[in-house]
Each structure stands twice: as C-alpha cells, then as structure tokens.
PDB file of C-alpha atoms and ligand atoms in Angstrom:
ATOM      1  CA  UNK A   1     -11.321 -11.517 -21.557  1.00 89.00           C
ATOM      2  CA  UNK A   2     -11.476 -10.012 -18.084  1.00 96.00           C
ATOM      3  CA  UNK A   3     -14.396 -11.330 -16.050  1.00 98.00           C
ATOM      4  CA  UNK A   4     -16.118  -9.045 -13.553  1.00 98.00           C
ATOM      5  CA  UNK A   5     -17.795 -10.221 -10.350  1.00 98.00           C
ATOM      6  CA  UNK A   6     -19.650  -7.884  -8.018  1.00 98.00           C
ATOM      7  CA  UNK A   7     -21.191 -10.390  -5.604  1.00 98.00           C
ATOM      8  CA  UNK A   8     -19.621 -13.132  -3.489  1.00 98.00           C
ATOM      9  CA  UNK A   9     -21.687 -15.705  -5.388  1.00 98.00           C
ATOM     10  CA  UNK A  10     -20.410 -14.462  -8.776  1.00 98.00           C
ATOM     11  CA  UNK A  11     -16.872 -14.449  -7.416  1.00 98.00           C
ATOM     12  CA  UNK A  12     -17.161 -18.034  -6.148  1.00 98.00           C
ATOM     13  CA  UNK A  13     -18.471 -19.211  -9.533  1.00 98.00           C
ATOM     14  CA  UNK A  14     -15.714 -17.406 -11.464  1.00 98.00           C
ATOM     15  CA  UNK A  15     -12.978 -18.461  -8.991  1.00 98.00           C
ATOM     16  CA  UNK A  16     -13.861 -22.122  -9.555  1.00 98.00           C
ATOM     17  CA  UNK A  17     -12.848 -21.766 -13.208  1.00 98.00           C
ATOM     18  CA  UNK A  18      -9.452 -20.106 -12.619  1.00 98.00           C
ATOM     19  CA  UNK A  19      -6.238 -21.998 -13.215  1.00 98.00           C
ATOM     20  CA  UNK A  20      -3.413 -21.965 -10.656  1.00 98.00           C
ATOM     21  CA  UNK A  21      -1.375 -20.187  -9.530  1.00 98.00           C
ATOM     22  CA  UNK A  22      -3.945 -17.546  -8.631  1.00 98.00           C
ATOM     23  CA  UNK A  23      -2.207 -14.221  -8.002  1.00 99.00           C
ATOM     24  CA  UNK A  24      -4.205 -11.550  -6.166  1.00 99.00           C
ATOM     25  CA  UNK A  25      -3.741  -7.774  -6.404  1.00 99.00           C
ATOM     26  CA  UNK A  26      -5.927  -6.020  -3.812  1.00 98.00           C
ATOM     27  CA  UNK A  27      -6.632  -2.339  -4.608  1.00 98.00           C
ATOM     28  CA  UNK A  28      -8.992   0.502  -3.805  1.00 98.00           C
ATOM     29  CA  UNK A  29      -9.334   1.324  -7.522  1.00 98.00           C
ATOM     30  CA  UNK A  30      -8.541   4.671  -9.194  1.00 97.00           C
ATOM     31  CA  UNK A  31      -5.808   2.631 -10.797  1.00 98.00           C
ATOM     32  CA  UNK A  32      -2.606   4.365 -11.905  1.00 98.00           C
ATOM     33  CA  UNK A  33       0.853   3.433 -13.159  1.00 98.00           C
ATOM     34  CA  UNK A  34       1.843   2.126  -9.709  1.00 98.00           C
ATOM     35  CA  UNK A  35      -1.030  -0.344  -9.788  1.00 98.00           C
ATOM     36  CA  UNK A  36      -0.108  -1.239 -13.357  1.00 98.00           C
ATOM     37  CA  UNK A  37       3.364  -2.269 -12.221  1.00 98.00           C
ATOM     38  CA  UNK A  38       1.734  -4.551  -9.614  1.00 98.00           C
ATOM     39  CA  UNK A  39      -0.463  -6.109 -12.325  1.00 98.00           C
ATOM     40  CA  UNK A  40       2.580  -6.689 -14.531  1.00 98.00           C
ATOM     41  CA  UNK A  41       4.475  -8.320 -11.677  1.00 98.00           C
ATOM     42  CA  UNK A  42       1.386 -10.424 -10.894  1.00 98.00           C
ATOM     43  CA  UNK A  43       1.126 -11.653 -14.486  1.00 98.00           C
ATOM     44  CA  UNK A  44       4.784 -12.593 -14.502  1.00 98.00           C
ATOM     45  CA  UNK A  45       4.250 -14.640 -11.356  1.00 98.00           C
ATOM     46  CA  UNK A  46       1.065 -16.199 -12.751  1.00 98.00           C
ATOM     47  CA  UNK A  47       2.900 -17.168 -15.947  1.00 98.00           C
ATOM     48  CA  UNK A  48       1.037 -18.528 -18.930  1.00 97.00           C
ATOM     49  CA  UNK A  49      -0.909 -21.100 -16.932  1.00 97.00           C
ATOM     50  CA  UNK A  50      -1.982 -19.010 -13.922  1.00 98.00           C
ATOM     51  CA  UNK A  51      -4.542 -16.256 -13.338  1.00 98.00           C
ATOM     52  CA  UNK A  52      -4.435 -12.699 -11.998  1.00 98.00           C
ATOM     53  CA  UNK A  53      -7.341 -11.553  -9.815  1.00 99.00           C
ATOM     54  CA  UNK A  54      -7.772  -7.859  -8.932  1.00 99.00           C
ATOM     55  CA  UNK A  55     -10.056  -6.642  -6.171  1.00 99.00           C
ATOM     56  CA  UNK A  56     -11.375  -3.078  -6.284  1.00 98.00           C
ATOM     57  CA  UNK A  57     -12.895  -2.090  -2.969  1.00 98.00           C
ATOM     58  CA  UNK A  58     -12.762   1.201  -1.080  1.00 98.00           C
ATOM     59  CA  UNK A  59     -12.801  -0.242   2.414  1.00 98.00           C
ATOM     60  CA  UNK A  60     -14.726   2.051   4.779  1.00 97.00           C
ATOM     61  CA  UNK A  61     -13.199   0.378   7.831  1.00 96.00           C
ATOM     62  CA  UNK A  62      -9.754   1.769   7.072  1.00 96.00           C
ATOM     63  CA  UNK A  63     -10.865   5.403   6.890  1.00 96.00           C
ATOM     64  CA  UNK A  64     -11.076   7.570  10.014  1.00 95.00           C
ATOM     65  CA  UNK A  65     -14.053   9.898  10.614  1.00 93.00           C
ATOM     66  CA  UNK A  66     -12.153  12.948   9.272  1.00 90.00           C
ATOM     67  CA  UNK A  67     -10.535  11.184   6.321  1.00 94.00           C
ATOM     68  CA  UNK A  68     -11.358  11.201   2.605  1.00 93.00           C
ATOM     69  CA  UNK A  69     -13.730   8.188   2.268  1.00 96.00           C
ATOM     70  CA  UNK A  70     -16.452  10.240   0.548  1.00 94.00           C
ATOM     71  CA  UNK A  71     -14.152  12.012  -1.870  1.00 93.00           C
ATOM     72  CA  UNK A  72     -11.850   9.036  -2.558  1.00 95.00           C
ATOM     73  CA  UNK A  73     -11.705   8.767  -6.394  1.00 95.00           C
ATOM     74  CA  UNK A  74     -13.868   6.063  -7.983  1.00 96.00           C
ATOM     75  CA  UNK A  75     -13.141   5.328 -11.666  1.00 97.00           C
ATOM     76  CA  UNK A  76     -14.453   1.803 -12.245  1.00 98.00           C
ATOM     77  CA  UNK A  77     -14.793   1.940 -16.052  1.00 98.00           C
ATOM     78  CA  UNK A  78     -11.218   3.163 -16.507  1.00 98.00           C
ATOM     79  CA  UNK A  79     -10.015   0.607 -13.944  1.00 98.00           C
ATOM     80  CA  UNK A  80     -11.663  -2.257 -15.839  1.00 98.00           C
ATOM     81  CA  UNK A  81     -10.080  -1.061 -19.102  1.00 98.00           C
ATOM     82  CA  UNK A  82      -6.619  -1.023 -17.481  1.00 98.00           C
ATOM     83  CA  UNK A  83      -7.177  -4.515 -16.056  1.00 98.00           C
ATOM     84  CA  UNK A  84      -8.229  -5.777 -19.498  1.00 98.00           C
ATOM     85  CA  UNK A  85      -5.084  -4.258 -21.059  1.00 98.00           C
ATOM     86  CA  UNK A  86      -2.943  -6.102 -18.501  1.00 98.00           C
ATOM     87  CA  UNK A  87      -4.626  -9.456 -19.115  1.00 98.00           C
ATOM     88  CA  UNK A  88      -6.320  -9.716 -15.717  1.00 98.00           C
ATOM     89  CA  UNK A  89      -8.525 -12.833 -15.566  1.00 98.00           C
ATOM     90  CA  UNK A  90     -11.029 -11.610 -12.979  1.00 98.00           C
ATOM     91  CA  UNK A  91     -11.951  -8.341 -11.250  1.00 98.00           C
ATOM     92  CA  UNK A  92     -13.940  -8.484  -8.024  1.00 98.00           C
ATOM     93  CA  UNK A  93     -15.582  -5.082  -7.422  1.00 98.00           C
ATOM     94  CA  UNK A  94     -18.099  -5.592  -4.625  1.00 98.00           C
ATOM     95  CA  UNK A  95     -20.452  -3.125  -2.915  1.00 98.00           C
ATOM     96  CA  UNK A  96     -19.809  -2.491   0.780  1.00 98.00           C
ATOM     97  CA  UNK A  97     -22.719  -4.761   1.821  1.00 97.00           C
ATOM     98  CA  UNK A  98     -21.136  -7.741   0.015  1.00 98.00           C
ATOM     99  CA  UNK A  99     -18.009  -7.451   2.141  1.00 98.00           C
ATOM    100  CA  UNK A 100     -19.746  -6.337   5.326  1.00 98.00           C
ATOM    101  CA  UNK A 101     -23.294  -7.807   5.335  1.00 97.00           C
ATOM    102  CA  UNK A 102     -23.071  -6.963   9.041  1.00 96.00           C
ATOM    103  CA  UNK A 103     -20.408  -5.205  11.062  1.00 92.00           C
ATOM    104  CA  UNK A 104     -17.788  -7.866  11.854  1.00 90.00           C
ATOM    105  CA  UNK A 105     -17.539  -8.667  15.564  1.00 93.00           C
ATOM    106  CA  UNK A 106     -14.184 -10.404  15.191  1.00 96.00           C
ATOM    107  CA  UNK A 107     -11.450  -8.266  13.633  1.00 96.00           C
ATOM    108  CA  UNK A 108      -7.698  -8.556  13.165  1.00 98.00           C
ATOM    109  CA  UNK A 109      -5.367  -6.980  15.741  1.00 98.00           C
ATOM    110  CA  UNK A 110      -2.286  -5.709  13.869  1.00 98.00           C
ATOM    111  CA  UNK A 111       0.004  -6.079  16.917  1.00 97.00           C
ATOM    112  CA  UNK A 112       2.847  -3.764  17.964  1.00 95.00           C
ATOM    113  CA  UNK A 113       4.164  -2.913  14.479  1.00 96.00           C
ATOM    114  CA  UNK A 114       0.646  -1.679  13.662  1.00 97.00           C
ATOM    115  CA  UNK A 115       0.572   0.838  16.513  1.00 96.00           C
ATOM    116  CA  UNK A 116       3.380   3.110  15.293  1.00 98.00           C
ATOM    117  CA  UNK A 117       3.746   5.538  12.346  1.00 98.00           C
ATOM    118  CA  UNK A 118       0.617   5.098  10.174  1.00 98.00           C
ATOM    119  CA  UNK A 119      -1.013   3.205  13.057  1.00 98.00           C
ATOM    120  CA  UNK A 120      -0.401   6.135  15.388  1.00 98.00           C
ATOM    121  CA  UNK A 121      -1.585   8.833  13.001  1.00 97.00           C
ATOM    122  CA  UNK A 122      -4.516   6.797  11.656  1.00 97.00           C
ATOM    123  CA  UNK A 123      -5.992   4.973  14.666  1.00 96.00           C
ATOM    124  CA  UNK A 124      -7.811   1.816  13.579  1.00 96.00           C
ATOM    125  CA  UNK A 125      -6.310   1.954  10.089  1.00 98.00           C
ATOM    126  CA  UNK A 126      -4.344  -1.307  10.142  1.00 98.00           C
ATOM    127  CA  UNK A 127      -7.103  -3.200  11.946  1.00 98.00           C
ATOM    128  CA  UNK A 128      -9.365  -2.150   9.044  1.00 98.00           C
ATOM    129  CA  UNK A 129      -6.765  -3.025   6.409  1.00 98.00           C
ATOM    130  CA  UNK A 130      -5.912  -6.459   7.820  1.00 98.00           C
ATOM    131  CA  UNK A 131      -9.553  -7.351   8.408  1.00 98.00           C
ATOM    132  CA  UNK A 132     -10.463  -6.624   4.794  1.00 98.00           C
ATOM    133  CA  UNK A 133      -7.330  -8.315   3.421  1.00 98.00           C
ATOM    134  CA  UNK A 134      -8.142 -11.440   5.445  1.00 98.00           C
ATOM    135  CA  UNK A 135     -11.692 -11.391   4.039  1.00 98.00           C
ATOM    136  CA  UNK A 136     -10.420 -10.875   0.480  1.00 98.00           C
ATOM    137  CA  UNK A 137      -7.943 -13.729   0.916  1.00 98.00           C
ATOM    138  CA  UNK A 138     -10.772 -15.974   2.173  1.00 98.00           C
ATOM    139  CA  UNK A 139     -13.017 -15.018  -0.746  1.00 98.00           C
ATOM    140  CA  UNK A 140     -10.435 -15.236  -3.548  1.00 98.00           C
ATOM    141  CA  UNK A 141      -8.181 -17.997  -2.083  1.00 98.00           C
ATOM    142  CA  UNK A 142      -4.977 -16.826  -3.818  1.00 98.00           C
ATOM    143  CA  UNK A 143      -1.667 -18.683  -3.921  1.00 98.00           C
ATOM    144  CA  UNK A 144       0.240 -15.400  -4.067  1.00 99.00           C
ATOM    145  CA  UNK A 145      -0.686 -11.788  -3.247  1.00 99.00           C
ATOM    146  CA  UNK A 146       1.238  -8.786  -4.551  1.00 98.00           C
ATOM    147  CA  UNK A 147       1.590  -5.592  -2.464  1.00 98.00           C
ATOM    148  CA  UNK A 148       3.450  -2.317  -3.088  1.00 98.00           C
ATOM    149  CA  UNK A 149       6.554  -1.225  -1.197  1.00 98.00           C
ATOM    150  CA  UNK A 150       4.988   2.264  -1.310  1.00 98.00           C
ATOM    151  CA  UNK A 151       2.826   1.159   1.655  1.00 98.00           C
ATOM    152  CA  UNK A 152       5.750  -0.478   3.447  1.00 98.00           C
ATOM    153  CA  UNK A 153       4.097  -0.876   6.843  1.00 98.00           C
ATOM    154  CA  UNK A 154       0.981  -2.395   5.268  1.00 98.00           C
ATOM    155  CA  UNK A 155       3.144  -4.808   3.267  1.00 98.00           C
ATOM    156  CA  UNK A 156       5.036  -5.909   6.383  1.00 98.00           C
ATOM    157  CA  UNK A 157       1.832  -6.410   8.393  1.00 98.00           C
ATOM    158  CA  UNK A 158       0.051  -8.385   5.662  1.00 98.00           C
ATOM    159  CA  UNK A 159       3.089 -10.603   5.336  1.00 98.00           C
ATOM    160  CA  UNK A 160       3.170 -11.105   9.121  1.00 98.00           C
ATOM    161  CA  UNK A 161      -0.563 -11.875   9.190  1.00 98.00           C
ATOM    162  CA  UNK A 162      -0.206 -14.474   6.442  1.00 98.00           C
ATOM    163  CA  UNK A 163       2.639 -16.150   8.386  1.00 98.00           C
ATOM    164  CA  UNK A 164       1.065 -15.868  11.866  1.00 98.00           C
ATOM    165  CA  UNK A 165      -2.336 -17.183  10.750  1.00 98.00           C
ATOM    166  CA  UNK A 166      -0.884 -19.833   8.401  1.00 98.00           C
ATOM    167  CA  UNK A 167      -2.897 -18.420   5.541  1.00 98.00           C
ATOM    168  CA  UNK A 168      -0.652 -20.070   2.966  1.00 98.00           C
ATOM    169  CA  UNK A 169      -0.570 -16.925   0.838  1.00 98.00           C
ATOM    170  CA  UNK A 170       2.879 -15.878  -0.347  1.00 98.00           C
ATOM    171  CA  UNK A 171       3.116 -12.078  -0.103  1.00 98.00           C
ATOM    172  CA  UNK A 172       5.382 -10.565  -2.767  1.00 98.00           C
ATOM    173  CA  UNK A 173       6.517  -6.906  -2.709  1.00 98.00           C
ATOM    174  CA  UNK A 174       6.736  -4.635  -5.746  1.00 98.00           C
ATOM    175  CA  UNK A 175       9.077  -1.594  -5.725  1.00 98.00           C
ATOM    176  CA  UNK A 176       7.521   1.859  -5.532  1.00 98.00           C
ATOM    177  CA  UNK A 177       6.627   3.190  -8.958  1.00 98.00           C
ATOM    178  CA  UNK A 178       7.489   6.870  -9.356  1.00 98.00           C
ATOM    179  CA  UNK A 179       6.372   9.439 -11.893  1.00 98.00           C
ATOM    180  CA  UNK A 180       9.248  10.977 -13.927  1.00 98.00           C
ATOM    181  CA  UNK A 181       9.524  13.882 -11.428  1.00 97.00           C
ATOM    182  CA  UNK A 182      10.130  11.380  -8.585  1.00 98.00           C
ATOM    183  CA  UNK A 183       6.738  11.568  -6.863  1.00 98.00           C
ATOM    184  CA  UNK A 184       5.445   8.113  -5.888  1.00 98.00           C
ATOM    185  CA  UNK A 185       2.307   7.407  -7.925  1.00 98.00           C
ATOM    186  CA  UNK A 186      -0.810   7.517  -5.730  1.00 97.00           C
ATOM    187  CA  UNK A 187      -4.551   7.717  -6.263  1.00 94.00           C
ATOM    188  CA  UNK A 188      -4.466  10.762  -3.969  1.00 95.00           C
ATOM    189  CA  UNK A 189      -2.021  12.681  -6.243  1.00 97.00           C
ATOM    190  CA  UNK A 190      -4.997  13.733  -8.364  1.00 94.00           C
ATOM    191  CA  UNK A 191      -6.115  15.976  -5.461  1.00 94.00           C
ATOM    192  CA  UNK A 192      -2.899  18.050  -5.761  1.00 98.00           C
ATOM    193  CA  UNK A 193      -2.789  21.420  -7.545  1.00 98.00           C
ATOM    194  CA  UNK A 194       0.347  22.192  -9.586  1.00 97.00           C
ATOM    195  CA  UNK A 195       1.799  24.246  -6.723  1.00 98.00           C
ATOM    196  CA  UNK A 196       0.987  21.526  -4.194  1.00 98.00           C
ATOM    197  CA  UNK A 197       2.630  18.900  -6.363  1.00 98.00           C
ATOM    198  CA  UNK A 198       5.832  20.968  -6.354  1.00 98.00           C
ATOM    199  CA  UNK A 199       5.726  20.966  -2.535  1.00 98.00           C
ATOM    200  CA  UNK A 200       4.899  17.231  -2.464  1.00 98.00           C
ATOM    201  CA  UNK A 201       8.137  16.577  -4.359  1.00 98.00           C
ATOM    202  CA  UNK A 202       9.960  17.541  -1.157  1.00 98.00           C
ATOM    203  CA  UNK A 203       9.081  14.064   0.134  1.00 98.00           C
ATOM    204  CA  UNK A 204      11.055  11.981  -2.394  1.00 98.00           C
ATOM    205  CA  UNK A 205      13.794  14.624  -2.512  1.00 98.00           C
ATOM    206  CA  UNK A 206      14.232  14.438   1.262  1.00 98.00           C
ATOM    207  CA  UNK A 207      14.239  10.624   1.189  1.00 98.00           C
ATOM    208  CA  UNK A 208      16.932  10.625  -1.496  1.00 98.00           C
ATOM    209  CA  UNK A 209      18.976  13.153   0.493  1.00 98.00           C
ATOM    210  CA  UNK A 210      18.718  10.827   3.488  1.00 98.00           C
ATOM    211  CA  UNK A 211      19.647   7.774   1.437  1.00 98.00           C
ATOM    212  CA  UNK A 212      22.750   9.557   0.126  1.00 98.00           C
ATOM    213  CA  UNK A 213      24.040   9.759   3.726  1.00 98.00           C
ATOM    214  CA  UNK A 214      23.683   6.015   4.410  1.00 98.00           C
ATOM    215  CA  UNK A 215      27.449   5.530   4.744  1.00 97.00           C
ATOM    216  CA  UNK A 216      27.510   8.172   7.501  1.00 97.00           C
ATOM    217  CA  UNK A 217      25.014   6.246   9.632  1.00 98.00           C
ATOM    218  CA  UNK A 218      21.392   6.512  10.828  1.00 98.00           C
ATOM    219  CA  UNK A 219      21.595   9.918  12.484  1.00 98.00           C
ATOM    220  CA  UNK A 220      23.096  11.528   9.372  1.00 98.00           C
ATOM    221  CA  UNK A 221      20.350   9.990   7.229  1.00 98.00           C
ATOM    222  CA  UNK A 222      17.607  11.443   9.419  1.00 98.00           C
ATOM    223  CA  UNK A 223      19.305  14.837   9.670  1.00 98.00           C
ATOM    224  CA  UNK A 224      19.729  15.143   5.899  1.00 98.00           C
ATOM    225  CA  UNK A 225      16.077  14.287   5.230  1.00 98.00           C
ATOM    226  CA  UNK A 226      14.818  16.559   8.005  1.00 98.00           C
ATOM    227  CA  UNK A 227      16.871  19.506   6.712  1.00 98.00           C
ATOM    228  CA  UNK A 228      14.782  19.481   3.527  1.00 98.00           C
ATOM    229  CA  UNK A 229      11.414  18.763   5.133  1.00 98.00           C
ATOM    230  CA  UNK A 230      11.497  21.286   7.974  1.00 97.00           C
ATOM    231  CA  UNK A 231      11.460  24.450   5.835  1.00 97.00           C
ATOM    232  CA  UNK A 232       8.908  23.062   3.339  1.00 96.00           C
ATOM    233  CA  UNK A 233       5.326  24.374   3.468  1.00 97.00           C
ATOM    234  CA  UNK A 234       3.802  21.076   4.531  1.00 98.00           C
ATOM    235  CA  UNK A 235       2.554  19.530   7.763  1.00 98.00           C
ATOM    236  CA  UNK A 236       4.887  16.698   8.696  1.00 98.00           C
ATOM    237  CA  UNK A 237       3.170  13.800  10.487  1.00 98.00           C
ATOM    238  CA  UNK A 238       6.404  11.859  10.861  1.00 98.00           C
ATOM    239  CA  UNK A 239       9.882  11.254   9.498  1.00 98.00           C
ATOM    240  CA  UNK A 240      11.256   8.006  10.895  1.00 98.00           C
ATOM    241  CA  UNK A 241      14.041   5.511  10.389  1.00 98.00           C
ATOM    242  CA  UNK A 242      12.985   2.031  11.523  1.00 98.00           C
ATOM    243  CA  UNK A 243      14.037  -1.590  11.358  1.00 97.00           C
ATOM    244  CA  UNK A 244      12.376  -2.888   8.187  1.00 96.00           C
ATOM    245  CA  UNK A 245      11.118  -6.022   9.954  1.00 92.00           C
ATOM    246  CA  UNK A 246       9.952  -4.827  13.361  1.00 94.00           C
ATOM    247  CA  UNK A 247       9.348  -1.130  12.720  1.00 96.00           C
ATOM    248  CA  UNK A 248      11.252  -0.384  15.943  1.00 97.00           C
ATOM    249  CA  UNK A 249      13.319   2.854  15.697  1.00 98.00           C
ATOM    250  CA  UNK A 250      16.756   2.378  14.080  1.00 98.00           C
ATOM    251  CA  UNK A 251      19.150   4.180  16.452  1.00 97.00           C
ATOM    252  CA  UNK A 252      22.711   5.416  15.926  1.00 97.00           C
ATOM    253  CA  UNK A 253      24.234   1.902  16.165  1.00 97.00           C
ATOM    254  CA  UNK A 254      21.696   0.179  13.880  1.00 97.00           C
ATOM    255  CA  UNK A 255      22.994  -2.222  11.250  1.00 97.00           C
ATOM    256  CA  UNK A 256      20.903  -4.105   8.710  1.00 97.00           C
ATOM    257  CA  UNK A 257      17.967  -3.083   6.533  1.00 97.00           C
ATOM    258  CA  UNK A 258      16.004  -0.040   7.607  1.00 98.00           C
ATOM    259  CA  UNK A 259      13.193   2.007   6.139  1.00 98.00           C
ATOM    260  CA  UNK A 260      13.234   5.781   5.990  1.00 98.00           C
ATOM    261  CA  UNK A 261       9.565   6.744   6.010  1.00 99.00           C
ATOM    262  CA  UNK A 262       7.751  10.032   5.728  1.00 99.00           C
ATOM    263  CA  UNK A 263       4.120  11.110   5.991  1.00 98.00           C
ATOM    264  CA  UNK A 264       2.968  14.678   5.428  1.00 98.00           C
ATOM    265  CA  UNK A 265      -0.038  16.742   4.530  1.00 98.00           C
ATOM    266  CA  UNK A 266       0.235  19.062   1.564  1.00 98.00           C
ATOM    267  CA  UNK A 267      -2.853  21.261   1.592  1.00 97.00           C
ATOM    268  CA  UNK A 268      -5.652  18.810   2.390  1.00 95.00           C
ATOM    269  CA  UNK A 269      -3.878  15.808   0.819  1.00 96.00           C
ATOM    270  CA  UNK A 270      -2.000  13.333   2.978  1.00 97.00           C
ATOM    271  CA  UNK A 271       0.954  11.603   1.298  1.00 98.00           C
ATOM    272  CA  UNK A 272       3.344   8.854   2.397  1.00 98.00           C
ATOM    273  CA  UNK A 273       6.620   7.652   0.914  1.00 98.00           C
ATOM    274  CA  UNK A 274       9.660   5.604   1.931  1.00 99.00           C
ATOM    275  CA  UNK A 275      13.026   4.255   0.815  1.00 98.00           C
ATOM    276  CA  UNK A 276      14.995   1.201   1.892  1.00 98.00           C
ATOM    277  CA  UNK A 277      18.332   2.084   3.535  1.00 98.00           C
ATOM    278  CA  UNK A 278      21.004  -0.508   4.314  1.00 97.00           C
ATOM    279  CA  UNK A 279      23.515   0.035   7.125  1.00 97.00           C
ATOM    280  CA  UNK A 280      26.690  -1.934   7.779  1.00 91.00           C
ATOM    281  CA  UNK A 281      27.157  -5.020   5.640  1.00 74.00           C
ATOM    282  CA  UNK A 282      23.630  -4.803   4.256  1.00 53.00           C
ATOM    283  CA  UNK A 283      23.681  -3.164   0.849  1.00 57.00           C
ATOM    284  CA  UNK A 284      19.989  -3.169  -0.056  1.00 61.00           C
ATOM    285  CA  UNK A 285      19.052   0.422  -0.863  1.00 61.00           C
ATOM    286  CA  UNK A 286      16.682   2.400  -3.012  1.00 68.00           C
ATOM    287  CA  UNK A 287      13.234   3.111  -4.263  1.00 68.00           C
TER     288      UNK A 287
HETATM  289  P1  AMP B   1      -4.352   1.226  -3.033  1.00 80.04           P
HETATM  290  O1  AMP B   1      -5.285   1.138  -4.192  1.00 80.04           O
HETATM  291  O2  AMP B   1      -3.806   2.594  -2.800  1.00 80.04           O
HETATM  292  O3  AMP B   1      -4.897   0.568  -1.785  1.00 80.04           O
HETATM  293  O4  AMP B   1      -3.082   0.368  -3.435  1.00 80.04           O
HETATM  294  C1  AMP B   1      -3.217  -0.963  -3.850  1.00 80.04           C
HETATM  295  C2  AMP B   1      -1.845  -1.587  -3.939  1.00 80.04           C
HETATM  296  O5  AMP B   1      -1.065  -0.849  -4.859  1.00 80.04           O
HETATM  297  C3  AMP B   1      -1.102  -1.572  -2.599  1.00 80.04           C
HETATM  298  O6  AMP B   1      -0.388  -2.800  -2.463  1.00 80.04           O
HETATM  299  C4  AMP B   1      -0.169  -0.415  -2.769  1.00 80.04           C
HETATM  300  O7  AMP B   1       1.002  -0.518  -1.981  1.00 80.04           O
HETATM  301  C5  AMP B   1       0.162  -0.500  -4.234  1.00 80.04           C
HETATM  302  N1  AMP B   1       0.636   0.785  -4.745  1.00 80.04           N
HETATM  303  C6  AMP B   1       0.013   1.983  -4.691  1.00 80.04           C
HETATM  304  N2  AMP B   1       0.797   2.942  -5.231  1.00 80.04           N
HETATM  305  C7  AMP B   1       1.946   2.325  -5.621  1.00 80.04           C
HETATM  306  C8  AMP B   1       3.163   2.771  -6.229  1.00 80.04           C
HETATM  307  N3  AMP B   1       3.363   4.049  -6.556  1.00 80.04           N
HETATM  308  N4  AMP B   1       4.127   1.857  -6.469  1.00 80.04           N
HETATM  309  C9  AMP B   1       3.949   0.546  -6.140  1.00 80.04           C
HETATM  310  N5  AMP B   1       2.830   0.077  -5.563  1.00 80.04           N
HETATM  311  C10 AMP B   1       1.842   0.950  -5.310  1.00 80.04           C
END
C-alpha cells in the first residue's frame, strides 16, 4: 500500500516507519514512462527490504517569470495510481507553503557548471532546483536518490552538491527513456500538437546523427547535429558538446566522455535532450 503524506509532520511520521535502504525519486508529477523507469530502477535498488519514496512537487523557485509554472500539468490522482502500481512505499506531495513556509534566505549556489547551458537560458533555475533538492533530501533523509540522464546537467549538479556538502546521498543516474518514435518522454510533450511533435523529433534525430560521427571527432559530431537542426522550424537555444563532468566545452582535441546537448523551443514548448558521446579510448555512448 502506498502511503501519502502532504505535510512535513505526516512525512516525518511515515518516514520513521520505512525500512532501509530508502531510495528517493524526486519529481514534479505528471508522471510518464520516463518516471516509471526511474521508479523501477529505484525499486531494484531498494530490493525486498528497502523502501521507495517519491516526491511530487512543482517547485516555483525553478520557474522563471515567463515560464510555464501556471500551466505545468498537475495529475495527482493518476500519479498516485502509477506509484501504487510500481510498489512505491510513500509519496510526499506537499503544498508550496509546506516547502517554503517563508522565502528561504539561504539558498544553494550551483557554481560554474550551473551558469552555462540551462543555467544561461534559465537564470536562477539551478539555484531553485538545488535548493529544493537539498530541502527534499533533508525532509526524506534518503540513502540513495535516482535522477534521469534526460536532465544531464541537473544530474551532474545534484551529484556534485551531495559530494560537496557531504550529504551522504548516493545519486544514481537512469538512462533517458524514449517513446518508440525516439522522442525523450517529458511531462511537457503533452503540450505538443501532432505537427509540433514531428518537428520535436528533429532533436533526437540530430543527436543520433552527431553520435554517428563520434569516430571523426568533436567538430564532426557538432556539424552533423547542427546540419539537421538549422533548417528545422524550431528556435534553437543551444547545441553544445561538453565535458560530461565539468560542462566545459569539448574542443577539437577532446578525449573522454562528453555530452551532446540540445535545447529548443517548438511552438511554445521548450524541450531538452542529450546523448553521451565517447572520444578516444572512452567507449561509453548512447541514449
Ligand atoms: P521532472 O518531473 O521532469 O522534474 O523529472 C523528475 C525526474 O525524472 C528527473 O530526475 C528527470 O531527469 C527524470 N526524467 C524525466 N523524464 C525522463 C526520461 N524521459 N527518461 C529518464 N528520466 C526522466
């Protein structure tokens, strides 16, 4: 039976009864197949003795003034049903005032890797994300937290925060889940019309075209992806090839594991996607 807590007090009472390891999956709800793959990975990690905790919270502090906070999909009943199907022990679905009884005066600074790419196009975004993740970690006290590779920069920053602040939470990545047509599952995909979805597919297609050039080096990867994106009827925020650890640009001589990342607006919907690209001896590639 999946328990549901909506207040910090209810969460504390329910958390006291959970058996270890406690595996946390933080989400903004509107759960889809991508989230389901995180829940499945979380239950594998929890094993038969442990517990999976899911948080569902649309965090206002990570939305800019012109972003989609008000229209972000909220589907709590369906989300709870999906969590029950996946054997989640506890869902924490608080109101905004439970998480922010007052505006926090102390917030998390995401550092240099939080200033580029998503951090550049969404000022304040990672400060908002890391602040809420730190609060959710403090409230749920997990042993392990599971995050999606789909939000690669977020994953890297949460992992860095856990290490830098000695939070003792092991951050485990889950590969990007894609619909059969190749589009990365996202709560925002439900905004897309049929025609817009066809355009949105340019993102994974361009990433795959880039990946296919990995043997030719970083510049060939970027050129192949750009050749597909440039003519597409979308507004490209960025296409970038970066070191997967530091998020510094991966230049012509780069060797090791890189990320090829793209962000674009299709109509009024902003989408992001990425693939891992290995150069030199590194062979890790995909997704
Ligand atoms: P969100 O609800 O969008 O904040 O996402 C919650 C978690 O699910 C984050 O760790 C995301 O990276 C992850 N996630 C979202 N979409 C996908 C996907 N298509 N594949 C894997 N993980 C995902």
